[in-house]
CSV table of C-alpha atoms and ligand atoms in Angstrom, one decimal:
chain,number,residue,atom,x,y,z
A,1,MET,CA,-4.1,-17.3,-36.5
A,2,GLN,CA,-7.6,-17.3,-37.7
A,3,THR,CA,-8.2,-19.7,-40.6
A,4,TRP,CA,-10.9,-18.9,-43.2
A,5,SER,CA,-14.5,-20.1,-43.5
A,6,SER,CA,-15.5,-23.4,-44.9
A,7,ILE,CA,-18.2,-24.5,-47.3
A,8,PRO,CA,-20.2,-27.7,-47.5
A,9,VAL,CA,-18.8,-30.5,-49.6
A,10,PRO,CA,-21.6,-32.6,-51.0
A,11,ARG,CA,-21.3,-36.4,-50.8
A,12,VAL,CA,-21.3,-38.0,-54.2
A,13,ALA,CA,-22.9,-41.3,-55.0
A,14,GLY,CA,-20.6,-44.1,-56.4
A,15,GLU,CA,-17.2,-45.5,-55.4
A,16,PRO,CA,-14.4,-43.2,-54.3
A,17,ARG,CA,-10.9,-44.0,-55.7
A,18,PRO,CA,-7.8,-43.8,-53.5
A,19,LEU,CA,-5.3,-41.0,-54.3
A,20,ARG,CA,-1.9,-41.7,-55.9
A,21,LEU,CA,0.5,-38.8,-56.0
A,22,PHE,CA,4.0,-38.1,-57.5
A,23,ASP,CA,6.5,-38.0,-54.7
A,24,THR,CA,9.6,-35.8,-55.3
A,25,ALA,CA,11.8,-37.8,-53.0
A,26,THR,CA,11.3,-41.2,-54.7
A,27,GLY,CA,10.5,-39.8,-58.2
A,28,GLU,CA,7.4,-42.0,-58.5
A,29,VAL,CA,3.7,-41.8,-58.4
A,30,ARG,CA,2.8,-43.8,-55.3
A,31,PRO,CA,-0.4,-44.4,-53.4
A,32,THR,CA,-1.1,-42.1,-50.5
A,33,ALA,CA,-2.1,-44.3,-47.6
A,34,PRO,CA,-3.6,-42.2,-44.9
A,35,GLY,CA,-5.2,-43.6,-41.8
A,36,ASP,CA,-8.6,-42.5,-40.6
A,37,THR,CA,-7.1,-39.0,-40.3
A,38,ALA,CA,-5.1,-37.9,-43.3
A,39,ARG,CA,-2.4,-35.4,-42.4
A,40,LEU,CA,-1.5,-32.6,-44.8
A,41,TYR,CA,0.9,-29.7,-44.4
A,42,VAL,CA,1.1,-27.1,-47.1
A,43,CYS,CA,3.5,-24.2,-47.0
A,44,GLY,CA,1.7,-20.9,-46.7
A,45,ILE,CA,2.4,-17.4,-48.0
A,46,THR,CA,4.9,-14.8,-47.1
A,47,PRO,CA,2.4,-12.0,-46.8
A,48,TYR,CA,4.2,-9.0,-48.4
A,49,ASP,CA,2.1,-8.8,-51.5
A,50,ALA,CA,-1.3,-9.9,-52.8
A,51,THR,CA,-2.1,-13.5,-53.8
A,52,HIS,CA,-1.2,-14.1,-57.5
A,53,LEU,CA,-2.4,-16.8,-59.8
A,54,GLY,CA,0.8,-18.8,-59.1
A,55,HIS,CA,0.0,-19.0,-55.4
A,56,ALA,CA,-3.6,-19.8,-56.3
A,57,ALA,CA,-2.7,-22.7,-58.5
A,58,THR,CA,-0.6,-24.3,-55.8
A,59,TYR,CA,-3.3,-24.0,-53.1
A,60,LEU,CA,-5.9,-25.2,-55.6
A,61,ALA,CA,-3.8,-28.3,-56.3
A,62,PHE,CA,-3.7,-29.2,-52.6
A,63,ASP,CA,-7.4,-28.4,-52.3
A,64,LEU,CA,-7.9,-31.3,-54.7
A,65,VAL,CA,-5.8,-33.5,-52.4
A,66,HIS,CA,-8.1,-32.4,-49.6
A,67,ARG,CA,-11.2,-33.1,-51.5
A,68,VAL,CA,-10.2,-36.5,-52.9
A,69,TRP,CA,-9.3,-37.6,-49.3
A,70,LEU,CA,-12.7,-36.3,-48.0
A,71,ASP,CA,-14.4,-38.3,-50.8
A,72,ASN,CA,-12.5,-41.4,-49.5
A,73,GLY,CA,-14.0,-40.8,-46.1
A,74,HIS,CA,-10.9,-39.5,-44.3
A,75,ASP,CA,-10.9,-36.9,-41.7
A,76,VAL,CA,-8.3,-34.4,-43.1
A,77,HIS,CA,-6.0,-32.6,-40.6
A,78,TYR,CA,-4.7,-29.8,-42.7
A,79,VAL,CA,-2.1,-27.4,-41.4
A,80,GLN,CA,-0.7,-24.3,-43.1
A,81,ASN,CA,1.7,-21.7,-42.0
A,82,VAL,CA,2.1,-18.0,-42.7
A,83,THR,CA,5.7,-16.7,-42.9
A,84,ASP,CA,4.8,-13.5,-41.1
A,85,ILE,CA,8.4,-12.6,-40.2
A,86,ASP,CA,11.1,-12.9,-42.8
A,87,ASP,CA,13.5,-10.8,-44.9
A,88,PRO,CA,11.1,-10.2,-47.9
A,89,LEU,CA,8.4,-8.8,-45.6
A,90,LEU,CA,10.9,-6.5,-43.8
A,91,GLU,CA,12.4,-5.3,-47.1
A,92,ARG,CA,8.9,-4.5,-48.6
A,93,ALA,CA,7.9,-2.7,-45.4
A,94,GLU,CA,11.1,-0.6,-45.5
A,95,ARG,CA,10.6,0.2,-49.2
A,96,ASP,CA,7.0,1.3,-48.8
A,97,GLN,CA,7.6,3.0,-45.4
A,98,ASP,CA,5.0,0.6,-44.0
A,99,ASP,CA,4.9,-1.2,-40.7
A,100,TRP,CA,5.8,-4.9,-41.3
A,101,VAL,CA,3.2,-6.1,-38.8
A,102,VAL,CA,0.4,-4.1,-40.6
A,103,LEU,CA,1.7,-5.2,-44.0
A,104,GLY,CA,1.6,-8.9,-43.0
A,105,MET,CA,-1.8,-8.6,-41.4
A,106,ARG,CA,-3.3,-6.8,-44.4
A,107,GLU,CA,-1.9,-9.3,-47.0
A,108,THR,CA,-2.9,-12.3,-44.9
A,109,ALA,CA,-6.5,-10.9,-44.7
A,110,LEU,CA,-6.6,-10.5,-48.4
A,111,PHE,CA,-5.2,-14.0,-48.9
A,112,ARG,CA,-8.1,-15.4,-46.7
A,113,GLU,CA,-10.6,-13.5,-48.8
A,114,ASP,CA,-9.1,-14.8,-52.0
A,115,MET,CA,-9.1,-18.4,-50.7
A,116,VAL,CA,-12.8,-18.1,-49.7
A,117,ALA,CA,-13.7,-16.6,-53.1
A,118,LEU,CA,-11.8,-19.5,-54.8
A,119,ARG,CA,-13.7,-22.0,-52.7
A,120,VAL,CA,-10.5,-23.4,-51.2
A,121,LEU,CA,-11.3,-25.5,-48.2
A,122,PRO,CA,-9.5,-24.0,-45.1
A,123,PRO,CA,-6.7,-25.6,-43.1
A,124,ARG,CA,-7.8,-26.8,-39.7
A,125,GLU,CA,-4.9,-25.0,-38.2
A,126,TYR,CA,-3.5,-21.8,-39.7
A,127,ILE,CA,-0.3,-20.8,-37.8
A,128,GLY,CA,1.8,-17.7,-38.1
A,129,ALA,CA,5.6,-17.9,-37.7
A,130,VAL,CA,5.5,-15.2,-35.0
A,131,GLU,CA,3.0,-17.0,-32.9
A,132,ALA,CA,5.1,-20.2,-33.3
A,133,ILE,CA,8.3,-18.6,-32.0
A,134,PRO,CA,8.3,-20.4,-28.6
A,135,GLU,CA,8.0,-23.8,-30.4
A,136,VAL,CA,10.7,-22.8,-32.9
A,137,VAL,CA,13.0,-21.9,-30.1
A,138,GLU,CA,12.3,-25.2,-28.4
A,139,ALA,CA,13.1,-27.0,-31.7
A,140,ILE,CA,16.4,-25.2,-32.1
A,141,ALA,CA,17.4,-25.8,-28.5
A,142,LYS,CA,16.9,-29.5,-29.2
A,143,LEU,CA,19.1,-29.3,-32.3
A,144,LEU,CA,21.8,-27.5,-30.4
A,145,ALA,CA,21.6,-30.1,-27.6
A,146,GLY,CA,21.9,-32.9,-30.0
A,147,GLY,CA,24.9,-31.4,-31.9
A,148,ALA,CA,22.9,-30.9,-35.1
A,149,ALA,CA,23.2,-27.1,-34.8
A,150,TYR,CA,25.9,-24.7,-33.8
A,151,LYS,CA,26.4,-21.0,-33.1
A,152,VAL,CA,28.8,-19.2,-35.4
A,153,ASP,CA,31.9,-17.8,-33.7
A,154,ASP,CA,30.8,-14.1,-34.0
A,155,PRO,CA,30.5,-12.3,-30.7
A,156,GLU,CA,28.4,-9.5,-32.2
A,157,TYR,CA,25.9,-11.7,-34.0
A,158,PRO,CA,26.0,-15.3,-32.8
A,159,ASP,CA,23.5,-16.7,-35.3
A,160,VAL,CA,22.6,-20.4,-35.0
A,161,TYR,CA,23.0,-22.7,-38.1
A,162,PHE,CA,22.0,-26.2,-38.9
A,163,ASP,CA,24.7,-28.7,-39.8
A,164,ARG,CA,23.3,-30.1,-43.0
A,165,SER,CA,25.3,-33.4,-42.4
A,166,ALA,CA,23.5,-34.1,-39.1
A,167,THR,CA,21.0,-36.7,-40.4
A,168,GLY,CA,23.2,-38.4,-42.9
A,169,ARG,CA,20.4,-38.2,-45.4
A,170,PHE,CA,20.7,-34.6,-46.7
A,171,GLY,CA,19.6,-34.4,-50.3
A,172,TYR,CA,17.1,-37.3,-50.2
A,173,GLU,CA,14.1,-35.1,-50.7
A,174,SER,CA,15.2,-33.0,-53.7
A,175,ASN,CA,17.8,-35.5,-55.1
A,176,TYR,CA,19.6,-32.4,-56.5
A,177,ASP,CA,23.3,-32.5,-57.3
A,178,GLN,CA,25.8,-30.3,-55.5
A,179,GLU,CA,25.8,-27.6,-58.2
A,180,THR,CA,22.0,-27.3,-58.3
A,181,MET,CA,21.9,-27.1,-54.5
A,182,ASN,CA,24.5,-24.4,-54.5
A,183,ARG,CA,22.6,-22.4,-57.1
A,184,TYR,CA,19.2,-22.6,-55.5
A,185,PHE,CA,20.5,-22.1,-52.0
A,186,ALA,CA,22.0,-18.8,-53.1
A,187,GLU,CA,18.9,-17.8,-55.1
A,188,ARG,CA,16.3,-18.7,-52.6
A,189,GLY,CA,17.2,-17.0,-49.4
A,190,GLY,CA,20.4,-18.9,-48.4
A,191,ASP,CA,23.6,-17.2,-47.3
A,192,PRO,CA,26.5,-19.4,-48.6
A,193,ASP,CA,29.1,-16.7,-47.8
A,194,ARG,CA,28.3,-16.0,-44.2
A,195,PRO,CA,31.7,-16.2,-42.4
A,196,GLY,CA,31.9,-18.8,-39.6
A,197,LYS,CA,29.6,-21.4,-41.1
A,198,ARG,CA,31.0,-25.0,-41.2
A,199,HIS,CA,29.6,-25.5,-44.7
A,200,PRO,CA,28.3,-22.9,-47.2
A,201,LEU,CA,24.9,-24.9,-47.4
A,202,ASP,CA,24.3,-24.9,-43.7
A,203,ALA,CA,20.9,-23.1,-43.1
A,204,LEU,CA,20.1,-20.4,-40.7
A,205,LEU,CA,18.0,-21.4,-37.7
A,206,TRP,CA,18.1,-18.3,-35.5
A,207,ARG,CA,19.2,-14.9,-36.5
A,208,ALA,CA,20.7,-12.8,-33.7
A,209,ALA,CA,19.1,-9.4,-33.3
A,210,ARG,CA,20.4,-6.7,-35.6
A,211,PRO,CA,19.8,-3.0,-35.0
A,212,GLY,CA,16.5,-1.9,-36.4
A,213,GLU,CA,15.2,-5.4,-37.0
A,214,PRO,CA,12.4,-7.0,-35.0
A,215,SER,CA,13.5,-9.6,-32.5
A,216,TRP,CA,12.2,-11.7,-29.6
A,217,PRO,CA,13.9,-12.7,-26.4
A,218,SER,CA,14.7,-16.4,-26.0
A,219,GLU,CA,17.1,-18.8,-24.5
A,220,LEU,CA,19.1,-18.6,-27.7
A,221,GLY,CA,19.5,-14.8,-27.2
A,222,GLU,CA,17.5,-12.0,-28.7
A,223,GLY,CA,16.7,-12.8,-32.3
A,224,ARG,CA,14.2,-14.1,-34.9
A,225,PRO,CA,13.7,-17.5,-36.6
A,226,GLY,CA,15.1,-18.7,-39.8
A,227,TRP,CA,12.7,-19.9,-42.5
A,228,HIS,CA,12.8,-23.7,-42.8
A,229,ILE,CA,12.6,-24.4,-39.0
A,230,GLU,CA,9.3,-22.6,-38.9
A,231,CYS,CA,7.7,-25.3,-41.1
A,232,SER,CA,9.5,-28.2,-39.3
A,233,ALA,CA,8.3,-27.1,-35.9
A,234,ILE,CA,4.7,-26.1,-36.9
A,235,ALA,CA,4.2,-29.4,-38.8
A,236,LEU,CA,5.9,-31.7,-36.3
A,237,ASN,CA,4.0,-30.3,-33.3
A,238,ARG,CA,0.6,-30.8,-35.0
A,239,LEU,CA,1.0,-33.7,-37.4
A,240,GLY,CA,3.8,-35.7,-35.9
A,241,THR,CA,6.3,-37.5,-38.0
A,242,ALA,CA,5.7,-39.4,-41.2
A,243,PHE,CA,2.6,-37.4,-42.0
A,244,ASP,CA,1.0,-38.0,-45.3
A,245,VAL,CA,1.8,-35.0,-47.6
A,246,GLN,CA,4.2,-32.1,-47.4
A,247,GLY,CA,3.2,-29.7,-50.2
A,248,GLY,CA,4.2,-26.5,-51.9
A,249,GLY,CA,5.3,-25.1,-55.3
A,250,SER,CA,8.3,-26.6,-57.0
A,251,ASP,CA,10.4,-23.6,-56.0
A,252,LEU,CA,10.2,-25.0,-52.4
A,253,ILE,CA,11.8,-28.4,-53.3
A,254,PHE,CA,15.2,-27.0,-52.4
A,255,PRO,CA,16.3,-25.6,-50.0
A,256,HIS,CA,13.1,-25.2,-48.1
A,257,HIS,CA,11.6,-28.7,-48.0
A,258,GLU,CA,15.0,-30.4,-47.9
A,259,PHE,CA,15.9,-28.4,-44.8
A,260,SER,CA,12.4,-28.6,-43.2
A,261,ALA,CA,12.7,-32.4,-43.4
A,262,ALA,CA,16.3,-32.5,-42.2
A,263,HIS,CA,15.6,-30.3,-39.2
A,264,ALA,CA,12.6,-32.3,-38.2
A,265,GLU,CA,14.4,-35.6,-38.7
A,266,ALA,CA,17.4,-34.4,-36.7
A,267,ILE,CA,15.0,-33.3,-33.8
A,268,THR,CA,13.1,-36.6,-33.7
A,269,GLY,CA,15.6,-39.1,-35.0
A,270,GLU,CA,12.8,-40.4,-37.1
A,271,HIS,CA,12.6,-40.7,-40.9
A,272,PRO,CA,10.7,-39.7,-42.9
A,273,PHE,CA,9.3,-36.3,-42.0
A,274,ALA,CA,6.6,-36.7,-44.6
A,275,ARG,CA,5.6,-39.8,-46.7
A,276,HIS,CA,5.1,-37.7,-49.8
A,277,TYR,CA,6.7,-34.5,-50.9
A,278,VAL,CA,4.4,-33.0,-53.5
A,279,HIS,CA,5.2,-30.0,-55.6
A,280,ALA,CA,3.1,-28.0,-58.0
A,281,GLY,CA,4.5,-26.5,-61.2
A,282,MET,CA,5.1,-22.8,-61.6
A,283,ILE,CA,2.6,-20.5,-63.3
A,284,GLY,CA,4.2,-18.1,-65.6
A,285,LEU,CA,3.3,-14.9,-67.4
A,286,ASP,CA,4.8,-13.7,-70.6
A,287,GLY,CA,7.5,-16.5,-70.6
A,288,GLU,CA,8.7,-16.1,-67.0
A,289,LYS,CA,7.7,-17.5,-63.6
A,290,MET,CA,5.1,-15.3,-62.0
A,291,SER,CA,6.8,-14.0,-58.9
A,292,LYS,CA,6.6,-11.1,-56.5
A,293,SER,CA,10.3,-10.3,-57.0
A,294,ARG,CA,9.9,-10.1,-60.8
A,295,GLY,CA,6.6,-8.2,-60.5
A,296,ASN,CA,4.9,-9.9,-63.5
A,297,LEU,CA,1.8,-10.7,-61.5
A,298,VAL,CA,-1.9,-11.3,-62.1
A,299,PHE,CA,-3.6,-10.9,-58.7
A,300,VAL,CA,-6.7,-13.0,-57.7
A,301,SER,CA,-8.1,-9.9,-56.0
A,302,LYS,CA,-7.8,-7.9,-59.3
A,303,LEU,CA,-9.7,-10.5,-61.2
A,304,ARG,CA,-12.3,-10.6,-58.5
A,305,ALA,CA,-12.6,-6.8,-58.7
A,306,GLU,CA,-13.2,-7.3,-62.4
A,307,LYS,CA,-16.0,-9.6,-61.6
A,308,VAL,CA,-14.4,-12.7,-63.0
A,309,ASP,CA,-16.2,-15.8,-61.7
A,310,PRO,CA,-13.7,-17.5,-59.3
A,311,ASN,CA,-15.1,-20.9,-60.6
A,312,ALA,CA,-13.6,-19.9,-64.0
A,313,ILE,CA,-10.3,-19.2,-62.4
A,314,ARG,CA,-10.4,-22.7,-60.9
A,315,LEU,CA,-11.2,-24.3,-64.2
A,316,ALA,CA,-8.5,-22.3,-66.0
A,317,LEU,CA,-5.8,-23.5,-63.6
A,318,PHE,CA,-7.1,-27.1,-63.7
A,319,ALA,CA,-6.9,-27.1,-67.5
A,320,GLY,CA,-3.2,-27.9,-67.1
A,321,HIS,CA,-1.7,-30.7,-65.0
A,322,TYR,CA,-0.7,-29.4,-61.5
A,323,ARG,CA,2.9,-30.5,-61.9
A,324,THR,CA,3.5,-28.8,-65.2
A,325,ASP,CA,5.0,-25.3,-65.4
A,326,ARG,CA,2.4,-23.4,-67.5
A,327,PRO,CA,1.5,-19.9,-68.5
A,328,TRP,CA,-1.5,-17.9,-67.5
A,329,SER,CA,-3.2,-16.0,-70.3
A,330,ALA,CA,-6.4,-14.2,-71.2
A,331,GLU,CA,-7.2,-17.0,-73.7
A,332,LEU,CA,-6.9,-19.6,-70.9
A,333,LEU,CA,-9.4,-17.7,-68.8
A,334,ALA,CA,-11.7,-17.2,-71.8
A,335,SER,CA,-11.8,-20.9,-72.6
A,336,ALA,CA,-12.5,-21.7,-68.9
A,337,ARG,CA,-15.4,-19.2,-68.9
A,338,SER,CA,-16.9,-20.9,-71.9
A,339,ARG,CA,-16.4,-24.4,-70.4
A,340,LEU,CA,-18.1,-23.2,-67.2
A,341,ALA,CA,-21.1,-21.8,-69.2
A,342,THR,CA,-21.4,-25.1,-71.1
A,343,TRP,CA,-21.3,-27.1,-67.9
A,344,ARG,CA,-23.8,-24.8,-66.2
A,345,HIS,CA,-26.2,-25.1,-69.2
A,346,ALA,CA,-25.9,-28.9,-69.2
A,347,ALA,CA,-26.3,-29.2,-65.4
A,348,SER,CA,-29.4,-27.1,-65.5
A,349,LEU,CA,-31.3,-29.5,-67.8
A,350,PRO,CA,-34.2,-31.4,-66.1
A,351,ALA,CA,-32.7,-34.7,-67.4
A,352,GLY,CA,-29.7,-36.0,-69.3
A,353,PRO,CA,-27.5,-39.0,-69.9
A,354,SER,CA,-26.5,-41.0,-66.8
A,355,ALA,CA,-23.5,-39.4,-65.2
A,356,ALA,CA,-22.4,-42.5,-63.2
A,357,ASP,CA,-19.6,-43.5,-65.6
A,358,THR,CA,-18.5,-39.9,-66.0
A,359,VAL,CA,-18.2,-39.5,-62.3
A,360,ALA,CA,-16.3,-42.8,-62.1
A,361,ARG,CA,-13.9,-41.5,-64.7
A,362,LEU,CA,-13.5,-38.1,-62.9
A,363,ARG,CA,-12.6,-40.1,-59.7
A,364,ASP,CA,-10.1,-42.3,-61.6
A,365,HIS,CA,-8.4,-39.3,-63.2
A,366,LEU,CA,-8.1,-37.3,-60.0
A,367,GLY,CA,-6.9,-40.4,-58.1
A,368,ASP,CA,-4.2,-40.7,-60.7
A,369,ASP,CA,-1.9,-37.9,-59.6
A,370,LEU,CA,-4.7,-35.3,-59.9
A,371,ASP,CA,-4.9,-35.6,-63.7
A,372,THR,CA,-7.3,-32.6,-64.1
A,373,PRO,CA,-6.9,-32.3,-67.9
A,374,ARG,CA,-8.4,-35.8,-68.4
A,375,ALA,CA,-10.9,-35.2,-65.7
A,376,LEU,CA,-12.1,-32.0,-67.4
A,377,ALA,CA,-12.3,-33.9,-70.8
A,378,ALA,CA,-14.5,-36.6,-69.3
A,379,LEU,CA,-16.8,-33.9,-67.9
A,380,ASP,CA,-16.8,-32.1,-71.2
A,381,ALA,CA,-17.9,-35.3,-73.0
A,382,TRP,CA,-20.9,-35.7,-70.6
A,383,ALA,CA,-21.9,-32.0,-71.0
A,384,ALA,CA,-21.7,-32.2,-74.8
A,385,GLU,CA,-23.8,-35.3,-74.9
A,386,ALA,CA,-26.4,-33.8,-72.6
A,387,LEU,CA,-26.7,-30.8,-74.7
A,388,SER,CA,-26.7,-32.6,-78.1
A,389,SER,CA,-28.7,-35.8,-77.5
A,390,GLY,CA,-30.4,-35.1,-74.2
A,391,GLY,CA,-31.2,-38.1,-72.2
A,392,SER,CA,-33.9,-39.2,-69.8
A,393,ASP,CA,-32.0,-39.7,-66.5
A,394,ALA,CA,-33.2,-37.1,-64.1
A,395,THR,CA,-30.3,-37.9,-61.7
A,396,GLY,CA,-27.7,-37.2,-64.5
A,397,PRO,CA,-27.5,-33.4,-64.1
A,398,THR,CA,-27.7,-33.5,-60.3
A,399,LEU,CA,-25.0,-36.1,-60.0
A,400,PHE,CA,-22.8,-34.2,-62.5
A,401,ARG,CA,-23.3,-31.0,-60.5
A,402,ALA,CA,-22.6,-32.6,-57.1
A,403,ALA,CA,-19.4,-34.3,-58.4
A,404,VAL,CA,-18.1,-31.1,-59.9
A,405,ASP,CA,-18.8,-29.2,-56.7
A,406,SER,CA,-17.4,-31.9,-54.3
A,407,LEU,CA,-14.3,-33.1,-56.2
A,408,LEU,CA,-13.3,-30.0,-58.3
A,409,GLY,CA,-14.7,-27.4,-55.9
A,410,VAL,CA,-16.5,-25.7,-58.9
A,411,GLU,CA,-20.0,-24.5,-58.2
A,412,LEU,CA,-22.3,-24.7,-61.3
B,501,5CA,N1,6.1,-18.7,-47.0
B,501,5CA,C1,6.9,-19.5,-47.9
B,501,5CA,C2,6.6,-21.0,-47.7
B,501,5CA,S1,6.9,-21.5,-46.0
B,501,5CA,C3,6.6,-19.2,-49.3
B,501,5CA,O1,7.2,-19.8,-50.2
B,501,5CA,N2,5.7,-18.2,-49.5
B,501,5CA,S2,5.4,-17.6,-51.0
B,501,5CA,O2,4.4,-16.6,-50.7
B,501,5CA,O3,6.5,-17.2,-51.6
B,501,5CA,O4,4.8,-18.7,-51.8
B,501,5CA,C4,3.6,-19.4,-51.4
B,501,5CA,C5,3.3,-20.6,-52.2
B,501,5CA,O5,3.1,-20.3,-53.6
B,501,5CA,C6,4.5,-21.6,-52.2
B,501,5CA,O6,4.1,-22.9,-52.1
B,501,5CA,C7,5.2,-21.3,-53.5
B,501,5CA,O7,5.9,-22.5,-54.0
B,501,5CA,C8,4.0,-21.0,-54.4
B,501,5CA,N3,4.3,-20.2,-55.6
B,501,5CA,C9,5.0,-19.1,-55.6
B,501,5CA,N4,5.1,-18.6,-56.9
B,501,5CA,C10,4.4,-19.5,-57.7
B,501,5CA,C11,4.1,-19.6,-59.1
B,501,5CA,N5,4.5,-18.7,-60.0
B,501,5CA,N6,3.4,-20.7,-59.5
B,501,5CA,C12,3.0,-21.7,-58.6
B,501,5CA,N7,3.2,-21.6,-57.3
B,501,5CA,C13,3.9,-20.6,-56.8
B,502,ZN,ZN1,7.2,-23.7,-45.6
């Protein structure tokens, strides 16, 4: 699939700081230690509705990962998928009497526009599940050959499932107990009651064709891919094993990232799939998680149509820590707009206080598990001083502006 357009990222004077991130698997903030090329996979959208601020918050968190690595001089190989075939897409198309292909293409196009408007740096490879079907089939064939997958005994619909015990490590990524796994599996697309499975938690790899559903011919029979294997295959084939960060929102911790890792590790025999599993908190509205299924959504495209400055949306979402579940509100946006106006005013001064220490603090806070609330506070302090006491350093405002652009992606 076509990715979206990029924008220049200014180089910023001073010393970069390495990036430490909280890893769900180990429960610790640990240093990321990329080589020359940092390898990032972030789970993409299921394009059955427009991008809401929850999605935006998650992609903005990983945009900071991307930017901090660039600041550290890494080449960043960023891969993202699009789940352009899955039940929710087919259900929405059916409900709206729409063609599922057209629906997916339309919402993916809108997502790209939203990402460009929000100044999110594009992935190098943007891969749809449908275009990845040959590699998904190859991955499933390997799992079957190695005994990690099986066909259910159902002559009508011989679906293929993954045996969750295949790697002997199942559960290492989420660390959830059995009851939590059971609950999330059932809530998040799993099918615990499918007859013929060896274990209720075994995950679907290949769904045999049903009447009226799209399907593709393959050595597994006519059918379509399950969800988790899409991300295993797309990531493995482009980033290899032990890539630096696997990312998404916290609702992907289980089952999605647990199974993506288990599938990939069963295919390669290598552990770990990713060195860090990084999860963004959920954005809510009116006391509930913002979600397409609940319908309590604020769309990025709607705010854009209302001429809200996308830089203010970035600042509003960065006002809270990326790992914290937090609400969206009109007040949050209003205070981000006023912060943006203050920063713009300060950055437009011909001279100001030196910004070198402020930029060092910005880098320290971002390097410390993307601590944007403290990063924003450090920048507020510089802007307040510039506006109240002035200063004679002509590089102050330009350095401030470059650092805010490069590291936070906010254009002043
Ligand atoms: N296509 C799959 C991943 S392979 C998927 O989960 N798609 S999605 O469209 O449902 O979500 C896209 C991303 O947005 C995921 O990382 C998900 O965790 C994140 N997300 C969804 N809702 C929210 C929310 N309310 N707050 C923060 N992130 C969210
Ligand atoms: Zn995924």
